[in-house]
Amino acid sequence: MNYELRKAVFPGSFDPFTVGHDAIVRRALPLFDKIIIGVGVNVRKKYLYSADKRVEDIARTYAGEPKIEVKAYSGLLTDFARREGARFIIKGVRSVKDFEYEREQADINLMIGGVETLIMFSEPQYQSVSSSMVRELMHFGRDVSEFIPNK
């Protein structure tokens, strides 16, 4: 039998990484031998936290979980997936709007990179949780610990 390691990339800016992101990762974990959480870096985008800080915070969340790696990347997601030896992309979807966008991205990623996308719908309690919502609450000095893993 030719056994191939089932690797997936879970990409995002994760600025910050939320309990909704964490729920998707934990639900996907039994499906794969390795999940690489890809922290996207886009020089044209302004972030609240540096890529190093985002990687560090997420890695701390999964300390002791050997099936998870956290890495920063820039450029095309399919190129990152190929470099990591991943044949799958995991995407979380909260709404119809998210679904339409992610479906288009999945089509392109399959066409240009041969990478299959697994879309996972968020659990109802996380449908309103987003990084931008958490940043907004932080801006107004609100406690966001219930929206961030390990806080």
PDB file of C-alpha atoms in Angstrom:
ATOM      1  CA  MET A   1       0.000   0.000   0.000  1.00  0.00           C
ATOM      2  CA  ASN A   2       1.329   3.433  -0.934  1.00  0.00           C
ATOM      3  CA  TYR A   3       0.540   5.532   2.125  1.00  0.00           C
ATOM      4  CA  GLU A   4       0.560   9.282   1.615  1.00  0.00           C
ATOM      5  CA  LEU A   5       0.498  11.738   4.490  1.00  0.00           C
ATOM      6  CA  ARG A   6      -2.762  13.676   4.441  1.00  0.00           C
ATOM      7  CA  LYS A   7      -1.734  17.298   4.896  1.00  0.00           C
ATOM      8  CA  ALA A   8      -3.927  20.368   4.814  1.00  0.00           C
ATOM      9  CA  VAL A   9      -3.372  24.092   5.044  1.00  0.00           C
ATOM     10  CA  PHE A  10      -5.729  26.268   7.074  1.00  0.00           C
ATOM     11  CA  PRO A  11      -4.961  29.772   5.771  1.00  0.00           C
ATOM     12  CA  GLY A  12      -5.932  33.202   7.036  1.00  0.00           C
ATOM     13  CA  SER A  13      -4.633  36.487   8.290  1.00  0.00           C
ATOM     14  CA  PHE A  14      -5.737  35.501  11.811  1.00  0.00           C
ATOM     15  CA  ASP A  15      -5.468  39.058  13.106  1.00  0.00           C
ATOM     16  CA  PRO A  16      -6.363  37.855  15.704  1.00  0.00           C
ATOM     17  CA  PHE A  17      -7.008  34.094  15.721  1.00  0.00           C
ATOM     18  CA  THR A  18     -10.481  33.553  17.207  1.00  0.00           C
ATOM     19  CA  VAL A  19     -12.432  30.795  18.909  1.00  0.00           C
ATOM     20  CA  GLY A  20     -14.213  30.311  15.582  1.00  0.00           C
ATOM     21  CA  HIS A  21     -10.893  29.587  13.850  1.00  0.00           C
ATOM     22  CA  ASP A  22      -9.934  27.260  16.682  1.00  0.00           C
ATOM     23  CA  ALA A  23     -13.232  25.354  16.375  1.00  0.00           C
ATOM     24  CA  ILE A  24     -12.629  24.735  12.661  1.00  0.00           C
ATOM     25  CA  VAL A  25      -9.083  23.481  13.317  1.00  0.00           C
ATOM     26  CA  ARG A  26     -10.205  21.138  16.087  1.00  0.00           C
ATOM     27  CA  ARG A  27     -13.038  19.730  13.963  1.00  0.00           C
ATOM     28  CA  ALA A  28     -10.678  19.200  10.998  1.00  0.00           C
ATOM     29  CA  LEU A  29      -7.918  17.604  13.063  1.00  0.00           C
ATOM     30  CA  PRO A  30      -9.295  14.018  12.910  1.00  0.00           C
ATOM     31  CA  LEU A  31      -9.461  14.257   9.102  1.00  0.00           C
ATOM     32  CA  PHE A  32      -5.762  14.942   8.511  1.00  0.00           C
ATOM     33  CA  ASP A  33      -2.365  13.679   9.606  1.00  0.00           C
ATOM     34  CA  LYS A  34      -1.002  17.232   9.613  1.00  0.00           C
ATOM     35  CA  ILE A  35      -2.593  20.689   9.527  1.00  0.00           C
ATOM     36  CA  ILE A  36      -0.411  23.666   8.722  1.00  0.00           C
ATOM     37  CA  ILE A  37      -2.005  26.880   9.927  1.00  0.00           C
ATOM     38  CA  GLY A  38      -0.807  29.390   7.346  1.00  0.00           C
ATOM     39  CA  VAL A  39      -0.616  32.933   8.655  1.00  0.00           C
ATOM     40  CA  GLY A  40      -0.950  35.117   5.593  1.00  0.00           C
ATOM     41  CA  VAL A  41       1.272  38.152   5.116  1.00  0.00           C
ATOM     42  CA  ASN A  42       0.261  40.757   2.567  1.00  0.00           C
ATOM     43  CA  VAL A  43       2.513  43.846   2.428  1.00  0.00           C
ATOM     44  CA  ARG A  44      -0.431  45.910   1.161  1.00  0.00           C
ATOM     45  CA  LYS A  45      -2.549  45.093   4.213  1.00  0.00           C
ATOM     46  CA  LYS A  46      -2.286  46.752   7.629  1.00  0.00           C
ATOM     47  CA  TYR A  47      -2.328  44.336  10.559  1.00  0.00           C
ATOM     48  CA  LEU A  48      -2.958  44.856  14.250  1.00  0.00           C
ATOM     49  CA  TYR A  49      -0.317  42.243  15.121  1.00  0.00           C
ATOM     50  CA  SER A  50       2.933  41.336  13.371  1.00  0.00           C
ATOM     51  CA  ALA A  51       3.175  38.008  11.557  1.00  0.00           C
ATOM     52  CA  ASP A  52       5.636  36.758  14.193  1.00  0.00           C
ATOM     53  CA  LYS A  53       3.196  37.609  17.008  1.00  0.00           C
ATOM     54  CA  ARG A  54       0.280  35.944  15.205  1.00  0.00           C
ATOM     55  CA  VAL A  55       2.341  32.789  14.573  1.00  0.00           C
ATOM     56  CA  GLU A  56       3.542  32.747  18.186  1.00  0.00           C
ATOM     57  CA  ASP A  57       0.048  33.166  19.650  1.00  0.00           C
ATOM     58  CA  ILE A  58      -1.453  30.448  17.469  1.00  0.00           C
ATOM     59  CA  ALA A  59       1.462  28.070  18.119  1.00  0.00           C
ATOM     60  CA  ARG A  60       0.947  28.545  21.869  1.00  0.00           C
ATOM     61  CA  THR A  61      -2.712  27.541  21.436  1.00  0.00           C
ATOM     62  CA  TYR A  62      -1.620  24.204  19.953  1.00  0.00           C
ATOM     63  CA  ALA A  63       1.481  23.530  22.029  1.00  0.00           C
ATOM     64  CA  GLY A  64       1.690  19.799  22.543  1.00  0.00           C
ATOM     65  CA  GLU A  65      -0.396  18.957  19.451  1.00  0.00           C
ATOM     66  CA  PRO A  66       2.085  17.289  17.066  1.00  0.00           C
ATOM     67  CA  LYS A  67      -0.356  17.287  14.137  1.00  0.00           C
ATOM     68  CA  ILE A  68      -0.361  21.110  13.935  1.00  0.00           C
ATOM     69  CA  GLU A  69       2.310  23.457  12.617  1.00  0.00           C
ATOM     70  CA  VAL A  70       2.006  27.224  12.324  1.00  0.00           C
ATOM     71  CA  LYS A  71       3.880  29.103   9.608  1.00  0.00           C
ATOM     72  CA  ALA A  72       3.758  32.545   8.046  1.00  0.00           C
ATOM     73  CA  TYR A  73       3.530  32.764   4.269  1.00  0.00           C
ATOM     74  CA  SER A  74       3.153  35.318   1.522  1.00  0.00           C
ATOM     75  CA  GLY A  75       2.227  34.915  -2.105  1.00  0.00           C
ATOM     76  CA  LEU A  76      -0.249  32.485  -3.594  1.00  0.00           C
ATOM     77  CA  LEU A  77      -1.900  30.014  -1.265  1.00  0.00           C
ATOM     78  CA  THR A  78      -1.503  27.200  -3.795  1.00  0.00           C
ATOM     79  CA  ASP A  79       2.258  27.821  -3.929  1.00  0.00           C
ATOM     80  CA  PHE A  80       2.436  27.678  -0.124  1.00  0.00           C
ATOM     81  CA  ALA A  81       0.390  24.457  -0.079  1.00  0.00           C
ATOM     82  CA  ARG A  82       2.656  22.899  -2.706  1.00  0.00           C
ATOM     83  CA  ARG A  83       5.809  23.881  -0.767  1.00  0.00           C
ATOM     84  CA  GLU A  84       4.328  22.276   2.344  1.00  0.00           C
ATOM     85  CA  GLY A  85       3.265  19.118   0.499  1.00  0.00           C
ATOM     86  CA  ALA A  86      -0.411  19.772   1.281  1.00  0.00           C
ATOM     87  CA  ARG A  87      -3.091  18.620  -1.167  1.00  0.00           C
ATOM     88  CA  PHE A  88      -5.960  20.167   0.785  1.00  0.00           C
ATOM     89  CA  ILE A  89      -7.052  23.608   1.969  1.00  0.00           C
ATOM     90  CA  ILE A  90      -9.438  23.990   4.886  1.00  0.00           C
ATOM     91  CA  LYS A  91     -11.773  26.978   4.885  1.00  0.00           C
ATOM     92  CA  GLY A  92     -14.345  28.019   7.460  1.00  0.00           C
ATOM     93  CA  VAL A  93     -17.577  29.585   6.271  1.00  0.00           C
ATOM     94  CA  ARG A  94     -19.955  31.621   8.455  1.00  0.00           C
ATOM     95  CA  SER A  95     -22.494  32.869   5.908  1.00  0.00           C
ATOM     96  CA  VAL A  96     -23.744  32.670   2.337  1.00  0.00           C
ATOM     97  CA  LYS A  97     -21.510  35.653   1.534  1.00  0.00           C
ATOM     98  CA  ASP A  98     -18.462  33.746   2.837  1.00  0.00           C
ATOM     99  CA  PHE A  99     -19.554  30.647   0.920  1.00  0.00           C
ATOM    100  CA  GLU A 100     -19.762  32.403  -2.458  1.00  0.00           C
ATOM    101  CA  TYR A 101     -16.305  33.950  -2.014  1.00  0.00           C
ATOM    102  CA  GLU A 102     -14.724  30.691  -0.805  1.00  0.00           C
ATOM    103  CA  ARG A 103     -16.342  28.658  -3.599  1.00  0.00           C
ATOM    104  CA  GLU A 104     -14.757  30.940  -6.212  1.00  0.00           C
ATOM    105  CA  GLN A 105     -11.393  30.706  -4.463  1.00  0.00           C
ATOM    106  CA  ALA A 106     -11.708  26.906  -4.246  1.00  0.00           C
ATOM    107  CA  ASP A 107     -12.375  26.687  -7.988  1.00  0.00           C
ATOM    108  CA  ILE A 108      -9.298  28.778  -8.816  1.00  0.00           C
ATOM    109  CA  ASN A 109      -7.066  26.935  -6.340  1.00  0.00           C
ATOM    110  CA  LEU A 110      -8.062  23.624  -7.895  1.00  0.00           C
ATOM    111  CA  MET A 111      -7.539  24.907 -11.453  1.00  0.00           C
ATOM    112  CA  ILE A 112      -4.160  26.570 -10.924  1.00  0.00           C
ATOM    113  CA  GLY A 113      -2.696  24.401  -8.187  1.00  0.00           C
ATOM    114  CA  GLY A 114      -4.533  21.104  -8.096  1.00  0.00           C
ATOM    115  CA  VAL A 115      -5.343  21.731  -4.432  1.00  0.00           C
ATOM    116  CA  GLU A 116      -8.732  20.589  -3.167  1.00  0.00           C
ATOM    117  CA  THR A 117     -10.669  22.771  -0.698  1.00  0.00           C
ATOM    118  CA  LEU A 118     -12.651  21.415   2.220  1.00  0.00           C
ATOM    119  CA  ILE A 119     -15.291  23.925   3.330  1.00  0.00           C
ATOM    120  CA  MET A 120     -16.455  23.607   6.914  1.00  0.00           C
ATOM    121  CA  PHE A 121     -19.436  25.578   8.140  1.00  0.00           C
ATOM    122  CA  SER A 122     -18.989  27.354  11.440  1.00  0.00           C
ATOM    123  CA  GLU A 123     -20.908  26.195  14.437  1.00  0.00           C
ATOM    124  CA  PRO A 124     -23.890  28.457  15.210  1.00  0.00           C
ATOM    125  CA  GLN A 125     -22.313  29.989  18.312  1.00  0.00           C
ATOM    126  CA  TYR A 126     -19.374  31.242  16.201  1.00  0.00           C
ATOM    127  CA  GLN A 127     -21.237  32.615  13.169  1.00  0.00           C
ATOM    128  CA  SER A 128     -20.880  36.218  14.363  1.00  0.00           C
ATOM    129  CA  VAL A 129     -17.298  35.914  15.592  1.00  0.00           C
ATOM    130  CA  SER A 130     -14.739  37.410  13.225  1.00  0.00           C
ATOM    131  CA  SER A 131     -11.288  38.886  13.582  1.00  0.00           C
ATOM    132  CA  SER A 132     -12.589  42.287  12.456  1.00  0.00           C
ATOM    133  CA  MET A 133     -15.337  42.171  15.116  1.00  0.00           C
ATOM    134  CA  VAL A 134     -12.757  41.310  17.777  1.00  0.00           C
ATOM    135  CA  ARG A 135     -10.473  44.161  16.614  1.00  0.00           C
ATOM    136  CA  GLU A 136     -13.422  46.571  16.785  1.00  0.00           C
ATOM    137  CA  LEU A 137     -14.242  45.525  20.348  1.00  0.00           C
ATOM    138  CA  MET A 138     -10.567  45.860  21.300  1.00  0.00           C
ATOM    139  CA  HIS A 139     -10.497  49.364  19.814  1.00  0.00           C
ATOM    140  CA  PHE A 140     -13.254  50.376  22.229  1.00  0.00           C
ATOM    141  CA  GLY A 141     -11.517  48.775  25.200  1.00  0.00           C
ATOM    142  CA  ARG A 142     -13.848  45.810  25.580  1.00  0.00           C
ATOM    143  CA  ASP A 143     -12.778  42.488  27.055  1.00  0.00           C
ATOM    144  CA  VAL A 144     -12.423  40.030  24.157  1.00  0.00           C
ATOM    145  CA  SER A 145     -11.148  37.018  26.125  1.00  0.00           C
ATOM    146  CA  GLU A 146     -14.268  34.967  25.306  1.00  0.00           C
ATOM    147  CA  PHE A 147     -13.473  35.327  21.592  1.00  0.00           C
ATOM    148  CA  ILE A 148      -9.756  34.420  21.728  1.00  0.00           C
ATOM    149  CA  PRO A 149      -8.489  30.902  22.555  1.00  0.00           C
ATOM    150  CA  ASN A 150      -6.312  30.631  25.682  1.00  0.00           C
ATOM    151  CA  LYS A 151      -6.919  34.186  26.896  1.00  0.00           C
TER     152      LYS A 151
END
